[in-house]
Short mmCIF file of C-alpha atoms and ligand atoms in Angstrom, two decimals:
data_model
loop_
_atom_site.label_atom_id
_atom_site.label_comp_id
_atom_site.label_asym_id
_atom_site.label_seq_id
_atom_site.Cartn_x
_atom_site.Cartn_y
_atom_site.Cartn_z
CA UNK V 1 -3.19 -19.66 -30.89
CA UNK V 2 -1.04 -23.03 -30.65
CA UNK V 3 -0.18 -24.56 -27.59
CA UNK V 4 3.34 -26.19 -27.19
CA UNK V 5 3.12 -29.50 -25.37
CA UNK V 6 6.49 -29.60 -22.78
CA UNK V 7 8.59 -33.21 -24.34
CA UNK V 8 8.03 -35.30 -21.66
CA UNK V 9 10.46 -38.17 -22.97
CA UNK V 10 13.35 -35.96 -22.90
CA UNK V 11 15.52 -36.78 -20.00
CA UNK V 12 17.52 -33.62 -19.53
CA UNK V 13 15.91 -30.38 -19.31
CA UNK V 14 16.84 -26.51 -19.31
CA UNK V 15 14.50 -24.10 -17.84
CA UNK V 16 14.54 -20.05 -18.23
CA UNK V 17 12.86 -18.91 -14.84
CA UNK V 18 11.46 -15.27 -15.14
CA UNK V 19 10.06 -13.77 -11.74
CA UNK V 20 8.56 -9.91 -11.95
CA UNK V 21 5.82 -10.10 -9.53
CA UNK V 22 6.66 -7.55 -7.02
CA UNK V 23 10.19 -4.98 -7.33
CA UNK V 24 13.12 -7.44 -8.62
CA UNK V 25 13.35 -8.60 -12.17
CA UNK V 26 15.22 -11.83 -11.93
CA UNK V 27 15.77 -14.85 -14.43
CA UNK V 28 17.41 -18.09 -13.90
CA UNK V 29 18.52 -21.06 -15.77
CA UNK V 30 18.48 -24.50 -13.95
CA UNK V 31 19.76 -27.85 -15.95
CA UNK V 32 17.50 -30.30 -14.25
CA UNK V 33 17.35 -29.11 -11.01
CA UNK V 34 20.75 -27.85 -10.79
CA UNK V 35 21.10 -23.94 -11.20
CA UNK V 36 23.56 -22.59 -13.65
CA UNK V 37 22.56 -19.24 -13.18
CA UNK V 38 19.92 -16.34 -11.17
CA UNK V 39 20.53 -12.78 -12.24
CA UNK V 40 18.56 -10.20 -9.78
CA UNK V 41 17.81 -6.67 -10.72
CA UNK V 42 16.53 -5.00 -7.81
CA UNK V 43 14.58 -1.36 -7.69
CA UNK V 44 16.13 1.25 -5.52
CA UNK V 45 13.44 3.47 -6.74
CA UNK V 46 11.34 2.58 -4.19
CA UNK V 47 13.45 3.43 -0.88
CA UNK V 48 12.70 7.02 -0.53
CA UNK V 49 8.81 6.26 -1.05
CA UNK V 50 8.44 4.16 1.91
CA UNK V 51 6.98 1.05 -0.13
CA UNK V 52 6.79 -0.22 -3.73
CA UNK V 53 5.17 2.34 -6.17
CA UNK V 54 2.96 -0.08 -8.43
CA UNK V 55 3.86 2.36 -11.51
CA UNK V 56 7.49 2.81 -10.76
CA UNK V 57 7.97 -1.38 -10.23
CA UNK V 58 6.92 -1.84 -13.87
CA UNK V 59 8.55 0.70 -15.90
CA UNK V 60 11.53 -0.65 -13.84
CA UNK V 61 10.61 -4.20 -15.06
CA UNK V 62 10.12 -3.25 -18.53
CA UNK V 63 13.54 -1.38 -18.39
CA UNK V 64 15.34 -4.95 -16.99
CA UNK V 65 13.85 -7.46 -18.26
CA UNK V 66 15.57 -7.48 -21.54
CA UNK V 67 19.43 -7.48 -20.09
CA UNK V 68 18.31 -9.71 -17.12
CA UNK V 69 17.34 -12.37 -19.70
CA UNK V 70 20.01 -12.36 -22.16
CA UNK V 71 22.70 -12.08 -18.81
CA UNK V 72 21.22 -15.18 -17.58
CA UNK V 73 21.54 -17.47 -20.45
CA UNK V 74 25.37 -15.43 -20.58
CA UNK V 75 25.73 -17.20 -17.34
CA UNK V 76 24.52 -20.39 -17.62
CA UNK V 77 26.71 -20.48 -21.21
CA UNK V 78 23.53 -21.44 -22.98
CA UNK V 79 21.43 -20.06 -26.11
CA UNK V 80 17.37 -19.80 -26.47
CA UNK V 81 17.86 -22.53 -28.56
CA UNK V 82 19.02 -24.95 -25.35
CA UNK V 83 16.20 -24.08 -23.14
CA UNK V 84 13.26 -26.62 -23.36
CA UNK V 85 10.48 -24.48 -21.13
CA UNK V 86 9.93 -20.92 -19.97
CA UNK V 87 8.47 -20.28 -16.42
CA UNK V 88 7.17 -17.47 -15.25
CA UNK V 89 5.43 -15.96 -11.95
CA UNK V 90 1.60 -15.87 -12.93
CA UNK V 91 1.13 -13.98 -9.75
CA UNK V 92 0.27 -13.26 -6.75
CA UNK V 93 1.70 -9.76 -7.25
CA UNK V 94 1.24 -6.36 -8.90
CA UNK V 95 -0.89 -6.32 -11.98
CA UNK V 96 1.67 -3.89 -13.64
CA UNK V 97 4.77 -6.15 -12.67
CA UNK V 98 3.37 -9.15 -13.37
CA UNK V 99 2.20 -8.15 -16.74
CA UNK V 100 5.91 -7.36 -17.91
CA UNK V 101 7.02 -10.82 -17.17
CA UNK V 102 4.11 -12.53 -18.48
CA UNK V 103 4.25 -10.91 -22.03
CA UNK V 104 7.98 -11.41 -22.40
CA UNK V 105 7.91 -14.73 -21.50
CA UNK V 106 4.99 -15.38 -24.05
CA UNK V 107 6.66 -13.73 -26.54
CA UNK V 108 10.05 -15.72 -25.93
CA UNK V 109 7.73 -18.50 -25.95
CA UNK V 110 6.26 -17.90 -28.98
CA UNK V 111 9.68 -16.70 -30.54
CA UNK V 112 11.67 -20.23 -29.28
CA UNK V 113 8.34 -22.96 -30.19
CA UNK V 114 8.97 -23.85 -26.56
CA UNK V 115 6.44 -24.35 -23.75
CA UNK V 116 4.97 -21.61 -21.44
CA UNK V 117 4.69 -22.70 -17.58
CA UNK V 118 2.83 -20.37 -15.31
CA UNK V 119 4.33 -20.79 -11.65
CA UNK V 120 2.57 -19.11 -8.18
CA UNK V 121 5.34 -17.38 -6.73
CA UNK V 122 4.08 -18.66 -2.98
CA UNK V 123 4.74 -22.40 -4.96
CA UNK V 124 8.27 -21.02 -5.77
CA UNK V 125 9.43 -19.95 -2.50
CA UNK V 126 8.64 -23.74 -0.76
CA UNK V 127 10.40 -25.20 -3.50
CA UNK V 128 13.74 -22.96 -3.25
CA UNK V 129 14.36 -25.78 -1.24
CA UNK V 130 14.98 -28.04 -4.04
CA UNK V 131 17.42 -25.99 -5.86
CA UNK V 132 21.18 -27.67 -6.24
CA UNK V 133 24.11 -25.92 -6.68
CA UNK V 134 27.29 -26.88 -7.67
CA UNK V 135 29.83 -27.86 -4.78
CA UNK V 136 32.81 -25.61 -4.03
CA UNK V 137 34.99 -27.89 -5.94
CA UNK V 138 32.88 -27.52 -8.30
CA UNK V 139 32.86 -31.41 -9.27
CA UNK V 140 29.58 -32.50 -7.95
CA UNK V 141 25.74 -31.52 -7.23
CA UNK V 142 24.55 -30.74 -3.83
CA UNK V 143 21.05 -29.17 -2.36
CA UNK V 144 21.84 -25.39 -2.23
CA UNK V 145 20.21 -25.81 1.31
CA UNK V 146 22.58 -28.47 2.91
CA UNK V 147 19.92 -31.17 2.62
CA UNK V 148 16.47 -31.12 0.69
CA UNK V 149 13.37 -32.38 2.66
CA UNK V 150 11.57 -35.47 2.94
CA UNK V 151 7.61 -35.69 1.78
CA UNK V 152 5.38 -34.42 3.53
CA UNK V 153 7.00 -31.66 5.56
CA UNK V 154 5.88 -28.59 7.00
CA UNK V 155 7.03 -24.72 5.87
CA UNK V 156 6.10 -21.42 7.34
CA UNK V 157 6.31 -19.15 4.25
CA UNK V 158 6.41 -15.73 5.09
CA UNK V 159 7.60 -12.80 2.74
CA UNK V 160 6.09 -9.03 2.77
CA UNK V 161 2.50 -10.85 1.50
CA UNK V 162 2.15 -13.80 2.77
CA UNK V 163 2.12 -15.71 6.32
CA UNK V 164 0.85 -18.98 6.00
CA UNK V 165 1.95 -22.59 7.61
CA UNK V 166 1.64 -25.21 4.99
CA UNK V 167 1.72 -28.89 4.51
CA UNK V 168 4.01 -29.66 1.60
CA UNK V 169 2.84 -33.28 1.02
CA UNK V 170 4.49 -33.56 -2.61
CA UNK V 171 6.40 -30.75 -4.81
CA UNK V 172 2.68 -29.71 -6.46
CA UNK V 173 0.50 -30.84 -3.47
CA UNK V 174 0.06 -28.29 -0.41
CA UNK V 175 -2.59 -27.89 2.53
CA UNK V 176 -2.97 -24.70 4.12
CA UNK V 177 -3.19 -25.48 7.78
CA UNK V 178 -2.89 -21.63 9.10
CA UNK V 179 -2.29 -18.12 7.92
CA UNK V 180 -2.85 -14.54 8.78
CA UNK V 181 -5.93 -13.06 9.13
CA UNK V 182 -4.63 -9.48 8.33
CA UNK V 183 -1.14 -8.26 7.76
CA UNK V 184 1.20 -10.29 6.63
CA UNK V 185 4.35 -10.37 8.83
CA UNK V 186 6.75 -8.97 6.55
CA UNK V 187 4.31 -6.16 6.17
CA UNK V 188 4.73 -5.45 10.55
CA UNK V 189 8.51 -5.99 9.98
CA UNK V 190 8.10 -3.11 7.26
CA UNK V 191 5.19 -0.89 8.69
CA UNK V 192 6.98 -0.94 12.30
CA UNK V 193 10.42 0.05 10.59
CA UNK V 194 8.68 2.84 8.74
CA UNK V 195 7.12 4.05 12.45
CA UNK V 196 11.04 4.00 13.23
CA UNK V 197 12.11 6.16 10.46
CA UNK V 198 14.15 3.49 8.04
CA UNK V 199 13.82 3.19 4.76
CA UNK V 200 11.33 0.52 2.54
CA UNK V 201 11.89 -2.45 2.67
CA UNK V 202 12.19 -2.04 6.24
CA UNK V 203 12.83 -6.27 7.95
CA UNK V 204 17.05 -5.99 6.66
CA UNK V 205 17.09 -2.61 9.06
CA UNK V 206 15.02 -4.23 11.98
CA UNK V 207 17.41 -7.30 11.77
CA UNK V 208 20.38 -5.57 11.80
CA UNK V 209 19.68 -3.29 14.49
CA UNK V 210 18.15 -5.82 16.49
CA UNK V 211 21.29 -7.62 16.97
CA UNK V 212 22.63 -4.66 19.17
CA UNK V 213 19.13 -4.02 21.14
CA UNK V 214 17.85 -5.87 24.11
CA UNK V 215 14.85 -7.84 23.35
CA UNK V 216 13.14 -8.11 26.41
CA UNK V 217 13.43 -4.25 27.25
CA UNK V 218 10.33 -3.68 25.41
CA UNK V 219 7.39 -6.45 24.57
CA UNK V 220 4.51 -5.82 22.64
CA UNK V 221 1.20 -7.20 22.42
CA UNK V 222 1.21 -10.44 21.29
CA UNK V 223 -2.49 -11.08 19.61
CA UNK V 224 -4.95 -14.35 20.55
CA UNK V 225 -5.90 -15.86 17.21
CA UNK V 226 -7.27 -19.39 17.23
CA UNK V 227 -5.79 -22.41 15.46
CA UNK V 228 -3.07 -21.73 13.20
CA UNK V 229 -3.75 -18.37 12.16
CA UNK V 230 -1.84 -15.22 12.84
CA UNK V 231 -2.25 -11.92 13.21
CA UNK V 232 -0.32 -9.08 12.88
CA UNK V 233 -2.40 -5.64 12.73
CA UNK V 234 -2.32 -5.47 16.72
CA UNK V 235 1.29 -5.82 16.87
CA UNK V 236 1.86 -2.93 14.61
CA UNK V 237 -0.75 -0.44 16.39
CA UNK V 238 0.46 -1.53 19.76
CA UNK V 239 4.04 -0.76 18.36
CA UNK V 240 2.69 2.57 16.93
CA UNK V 241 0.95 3.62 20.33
CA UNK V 242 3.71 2.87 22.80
CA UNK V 243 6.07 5.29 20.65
CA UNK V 244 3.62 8.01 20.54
CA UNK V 245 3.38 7.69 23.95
CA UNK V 246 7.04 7.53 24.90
CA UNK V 247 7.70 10.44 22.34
CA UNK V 248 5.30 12.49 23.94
CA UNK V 249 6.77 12.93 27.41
CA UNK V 250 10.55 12.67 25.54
CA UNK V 251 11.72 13.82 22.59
CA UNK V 252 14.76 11.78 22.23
CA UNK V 253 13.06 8.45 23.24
CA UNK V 254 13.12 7.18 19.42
CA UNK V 255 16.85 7.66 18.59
CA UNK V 256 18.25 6.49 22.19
CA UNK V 257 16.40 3.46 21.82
CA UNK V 258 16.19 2.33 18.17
CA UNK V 259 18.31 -0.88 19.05
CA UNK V 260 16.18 -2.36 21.94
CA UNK V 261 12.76 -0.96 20.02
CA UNK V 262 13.92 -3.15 17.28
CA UNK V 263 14.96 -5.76 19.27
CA UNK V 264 11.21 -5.99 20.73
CA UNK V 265 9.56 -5.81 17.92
CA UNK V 266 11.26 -8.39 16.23
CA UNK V 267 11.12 -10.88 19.21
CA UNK V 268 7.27 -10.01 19.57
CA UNK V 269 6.62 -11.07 15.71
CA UNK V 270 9.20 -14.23 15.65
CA UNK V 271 7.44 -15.76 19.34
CA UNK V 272 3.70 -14.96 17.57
CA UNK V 273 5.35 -17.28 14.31
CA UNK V 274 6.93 -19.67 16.57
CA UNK V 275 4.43 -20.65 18.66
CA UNK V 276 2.13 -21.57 15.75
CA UNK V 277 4.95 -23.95 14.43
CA UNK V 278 5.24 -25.51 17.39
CA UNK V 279 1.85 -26.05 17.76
CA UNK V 280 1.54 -27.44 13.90
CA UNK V 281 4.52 -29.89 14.42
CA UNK V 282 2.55 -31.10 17.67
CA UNK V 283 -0.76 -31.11 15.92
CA UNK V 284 0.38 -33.47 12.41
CA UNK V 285 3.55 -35.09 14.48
CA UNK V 286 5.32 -33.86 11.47
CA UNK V 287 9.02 -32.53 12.48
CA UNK V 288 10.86 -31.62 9.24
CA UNK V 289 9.93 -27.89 9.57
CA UNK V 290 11.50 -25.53 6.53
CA UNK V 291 11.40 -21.84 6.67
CA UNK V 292 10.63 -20.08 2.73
CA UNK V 293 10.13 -16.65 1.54
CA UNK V 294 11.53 -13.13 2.26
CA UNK V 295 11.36 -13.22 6.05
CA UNK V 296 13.22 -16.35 6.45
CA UNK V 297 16.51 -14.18 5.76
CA UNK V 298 15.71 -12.85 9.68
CA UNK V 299 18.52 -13.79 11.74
CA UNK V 300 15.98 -13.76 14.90
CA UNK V 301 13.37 -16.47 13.19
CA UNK V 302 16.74 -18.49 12.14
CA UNK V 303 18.02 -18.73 15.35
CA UNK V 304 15.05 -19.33 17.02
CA UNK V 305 14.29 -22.27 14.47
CA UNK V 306 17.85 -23.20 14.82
CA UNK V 307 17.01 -23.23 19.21
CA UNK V 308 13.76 -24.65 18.85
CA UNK V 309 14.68 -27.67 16.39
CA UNK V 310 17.48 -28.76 19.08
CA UNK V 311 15.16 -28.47 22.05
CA UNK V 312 12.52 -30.43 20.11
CA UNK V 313 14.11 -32.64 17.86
CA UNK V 314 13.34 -31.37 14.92
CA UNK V 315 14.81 -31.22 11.16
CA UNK V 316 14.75 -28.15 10.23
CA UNK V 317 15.48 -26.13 6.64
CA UNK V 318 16.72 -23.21 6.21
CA UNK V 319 17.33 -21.41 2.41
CA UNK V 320 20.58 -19.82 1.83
CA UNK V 321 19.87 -16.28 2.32
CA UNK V 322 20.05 -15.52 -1.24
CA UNK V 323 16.74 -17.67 -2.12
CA UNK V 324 14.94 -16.01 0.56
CA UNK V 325 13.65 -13.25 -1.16
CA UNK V 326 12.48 -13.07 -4.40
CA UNK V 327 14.16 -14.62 -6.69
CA UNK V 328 13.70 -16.58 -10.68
CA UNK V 329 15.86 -19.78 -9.49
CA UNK V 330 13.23 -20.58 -6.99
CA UNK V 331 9.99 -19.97 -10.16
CA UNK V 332 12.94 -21.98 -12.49
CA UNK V 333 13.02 -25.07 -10.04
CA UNK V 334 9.03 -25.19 -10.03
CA UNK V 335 8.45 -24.76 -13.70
CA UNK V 336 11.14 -27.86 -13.72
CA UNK V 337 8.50 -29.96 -11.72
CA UNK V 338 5.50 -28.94 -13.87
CA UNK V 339 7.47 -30.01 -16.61
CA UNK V 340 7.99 -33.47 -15.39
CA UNK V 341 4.53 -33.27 -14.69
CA UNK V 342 3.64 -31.93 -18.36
CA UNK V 343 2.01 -29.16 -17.18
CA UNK V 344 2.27 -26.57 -19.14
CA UNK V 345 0.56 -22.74 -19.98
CA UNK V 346 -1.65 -21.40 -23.03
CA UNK V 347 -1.03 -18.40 -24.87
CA UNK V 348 -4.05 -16.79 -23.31
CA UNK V 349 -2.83 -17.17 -19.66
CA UNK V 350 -3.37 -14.18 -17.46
CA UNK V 351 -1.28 -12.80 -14.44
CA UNK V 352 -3.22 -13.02 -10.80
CA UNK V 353 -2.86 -10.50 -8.60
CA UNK V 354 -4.14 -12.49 -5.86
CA UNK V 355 -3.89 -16.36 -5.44
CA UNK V 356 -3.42 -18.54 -1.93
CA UNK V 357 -1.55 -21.61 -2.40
CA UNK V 358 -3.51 -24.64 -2.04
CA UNK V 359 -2.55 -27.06 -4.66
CA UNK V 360 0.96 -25.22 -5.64
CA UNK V 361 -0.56 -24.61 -9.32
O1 KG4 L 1 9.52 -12.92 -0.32
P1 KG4 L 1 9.83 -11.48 -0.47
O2 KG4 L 1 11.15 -11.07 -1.07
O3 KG4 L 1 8.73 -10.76 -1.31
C1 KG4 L 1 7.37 -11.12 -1.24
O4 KG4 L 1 7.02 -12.13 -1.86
O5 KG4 L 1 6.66 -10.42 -0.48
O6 KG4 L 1 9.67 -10.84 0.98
C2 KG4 L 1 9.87 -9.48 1.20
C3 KG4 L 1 9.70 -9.22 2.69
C4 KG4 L 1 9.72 -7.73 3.05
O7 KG4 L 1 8.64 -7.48 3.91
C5 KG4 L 1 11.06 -7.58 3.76
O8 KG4 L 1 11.09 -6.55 4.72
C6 KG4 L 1 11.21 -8.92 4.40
O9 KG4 L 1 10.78 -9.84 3.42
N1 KG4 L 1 12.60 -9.21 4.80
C7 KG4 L 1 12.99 -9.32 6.08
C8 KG4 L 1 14.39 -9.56 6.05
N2 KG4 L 1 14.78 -9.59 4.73
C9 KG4 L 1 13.67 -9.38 3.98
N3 KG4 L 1 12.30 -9.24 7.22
C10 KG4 L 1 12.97 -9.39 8.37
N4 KG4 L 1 14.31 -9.61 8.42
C11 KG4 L 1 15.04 -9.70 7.29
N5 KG4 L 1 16.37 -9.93 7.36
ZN1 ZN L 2 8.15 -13.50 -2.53
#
């Protein structure tokens, strides 16, 4: 099987971003790092099972992958024949999900003579933060986020997977410094909003009933985890025990309080993330802190980033909510730095369905 070798020389590049790994089929096209266009289908198959249904995700892929594509280089007003690389989410994700992207971007690979890039979709979040966008005048390029950071900085990813505190040292080089030894927070965002009755995924239904809740009427146990790590299992059977207990002696406990039970259980899980940051920034004396991945949409962790960064003098990042969660713009602006780099795929790559993110490979 040939391998195509990315064309370094070239100055200008177009990249086709595919991202499948989990229950939204996206693609994007960036020109450099600017992005011209990120269609998202998302699966509402999934709401009324409480989670993502492995089986369900990729016939849903395999269904949208097609129009996503072809709407995406609609978009961007470009043809197959304008896009120098392909890169798509190698994993970590569903097997069945990740298999669907994979083997249409080989075979648009394949089909175009153009090179294959295999992105980690934990690699893809940090870097959302080097996506530009056009301005509103729509005469010049500037960082989708308001300002892109500085080398080395520090990000707490966390999405429905993944909790982790990294050191980005360069767009390809990261060092773990702490992550969960269990659940990953977006999973006790989800699990404690499916103790609560609301529908998968359940961190947009905390959030917004959190606003109208009081967050100190209920706390829950906040675990003791050495270092940097995290843990969020406790959390989420604490949760689960105080509302069996309250429902016992009162059946209307869970519908009279929703708002404040919300409001405590996203305080509890944005003070166990915060404190960790804090302690990281004190630890490296690094103080550009960026927030990446689904659970940086939480308006709680915002504003307490927001809070913390003025108390502490911190530069902070924060995506624009719509390259918080998943997302092909955010795998399109990676495969653009592997490019640079000349790192590209074979035809024989594989998805992962599990991969931490050391090196950002
Ligand atoms: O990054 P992402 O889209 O997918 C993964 O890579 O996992 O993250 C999805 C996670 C889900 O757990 C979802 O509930 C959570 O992000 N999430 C939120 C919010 N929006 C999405 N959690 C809390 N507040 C939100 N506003
Ligand atoms: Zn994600």
């Amino acid at each position: 099987m040939p391998t195509f070798v990315a064309a370094n020389n070239r100055k200008m590049a177009y990249i086709l971003g595919i991202e499948s790994s989990c229950d939204d089929t996206s693609a994007a096209v960036l020109k450099d790092t600017l992005l011209l266009s990120n269609v998202m289908a998302s699966q509402e198959v999934h709401k009324k099972y409480g989670g993502v249904v492995p089986e369900l995700a990729s016939r849903a892929h395999q269904q949208n992958i097609v129009p996503v594509v072809s709407q995406a280089l609609d978009i961007a007003g470009v043809g197959m024949s304008d896009i120098n690389a392909i890169a798509f989410t190698r994993g970590p994700g569903l097997l069945g999900s990740l298999l669907v992207g994979t083997s249409f971007a080989k075979g648009l690979s394949v089909a175009a003579q153009i090179p294959l890039i295999e992105v980690n979709h934990l690699t893809g979040h940090v870097l959302s933060h080097f996506i530009d966008v056009l301005s509103d005048d729509g005469k010049s390029t500037v960082p989708a986020s308001g300002s892109k950071p500085e080398f080395p900085f520090l990000c707490l990813l966390v999405s429905g997977g993944h909790t982790q505190i990294l050191k980005v040292k360069s767009p390809l080089a990261y060092e773990i410094l702490g992550q969960t030894i269990d659940d990953a927070v977006g999973e006790a965002f989800d699990k404690g909003a499916k103790l609560l009755g609301l529908e998968y995924p359940g961190g947009p239904h905390i959030d917004r009933l959190a606003r109208q809740g009081d967050p100190e009427k209920y706390a829950f146990a906040k675990p003791r985890i050495r270092d940097l790590d995290f843990s969020f299992s406790g959390v989420k059977t604490s949760f689960l025990y105080f509302l069996r207990d309250q429902m016992a002696g009162d059946d209307r406990f869970l519908e009279e309080n929703m708002n404040h039970l919300a409001a405590g259980l996203q305080k509890t899980l944005v003070d166990i993330l915060m404190e960790k940051v804090i302690r990281a920034v004190k630890l490296t004396g690094i103080n550009r802190v960026a927030l990446a991945g689904g659970v940086s949409a939480n308006s709680g962790l915002r504003d307490r980033m927001i809070l913390e960064s003025k108390k502490r003098r911190w530069n902070i990042f924060i995506p624009p909510l719509r390259f918080t969660t998943d997302n092909a713009a955010m795998i399109a602006i990676t495969g653009y730095y592997k490019w640079l780099e000349g790192k590209t795929s074979g035809l024989d790559i594989a998805p992962v369905t599990r991969s931490s993110l050391m090196s950002g490979e």
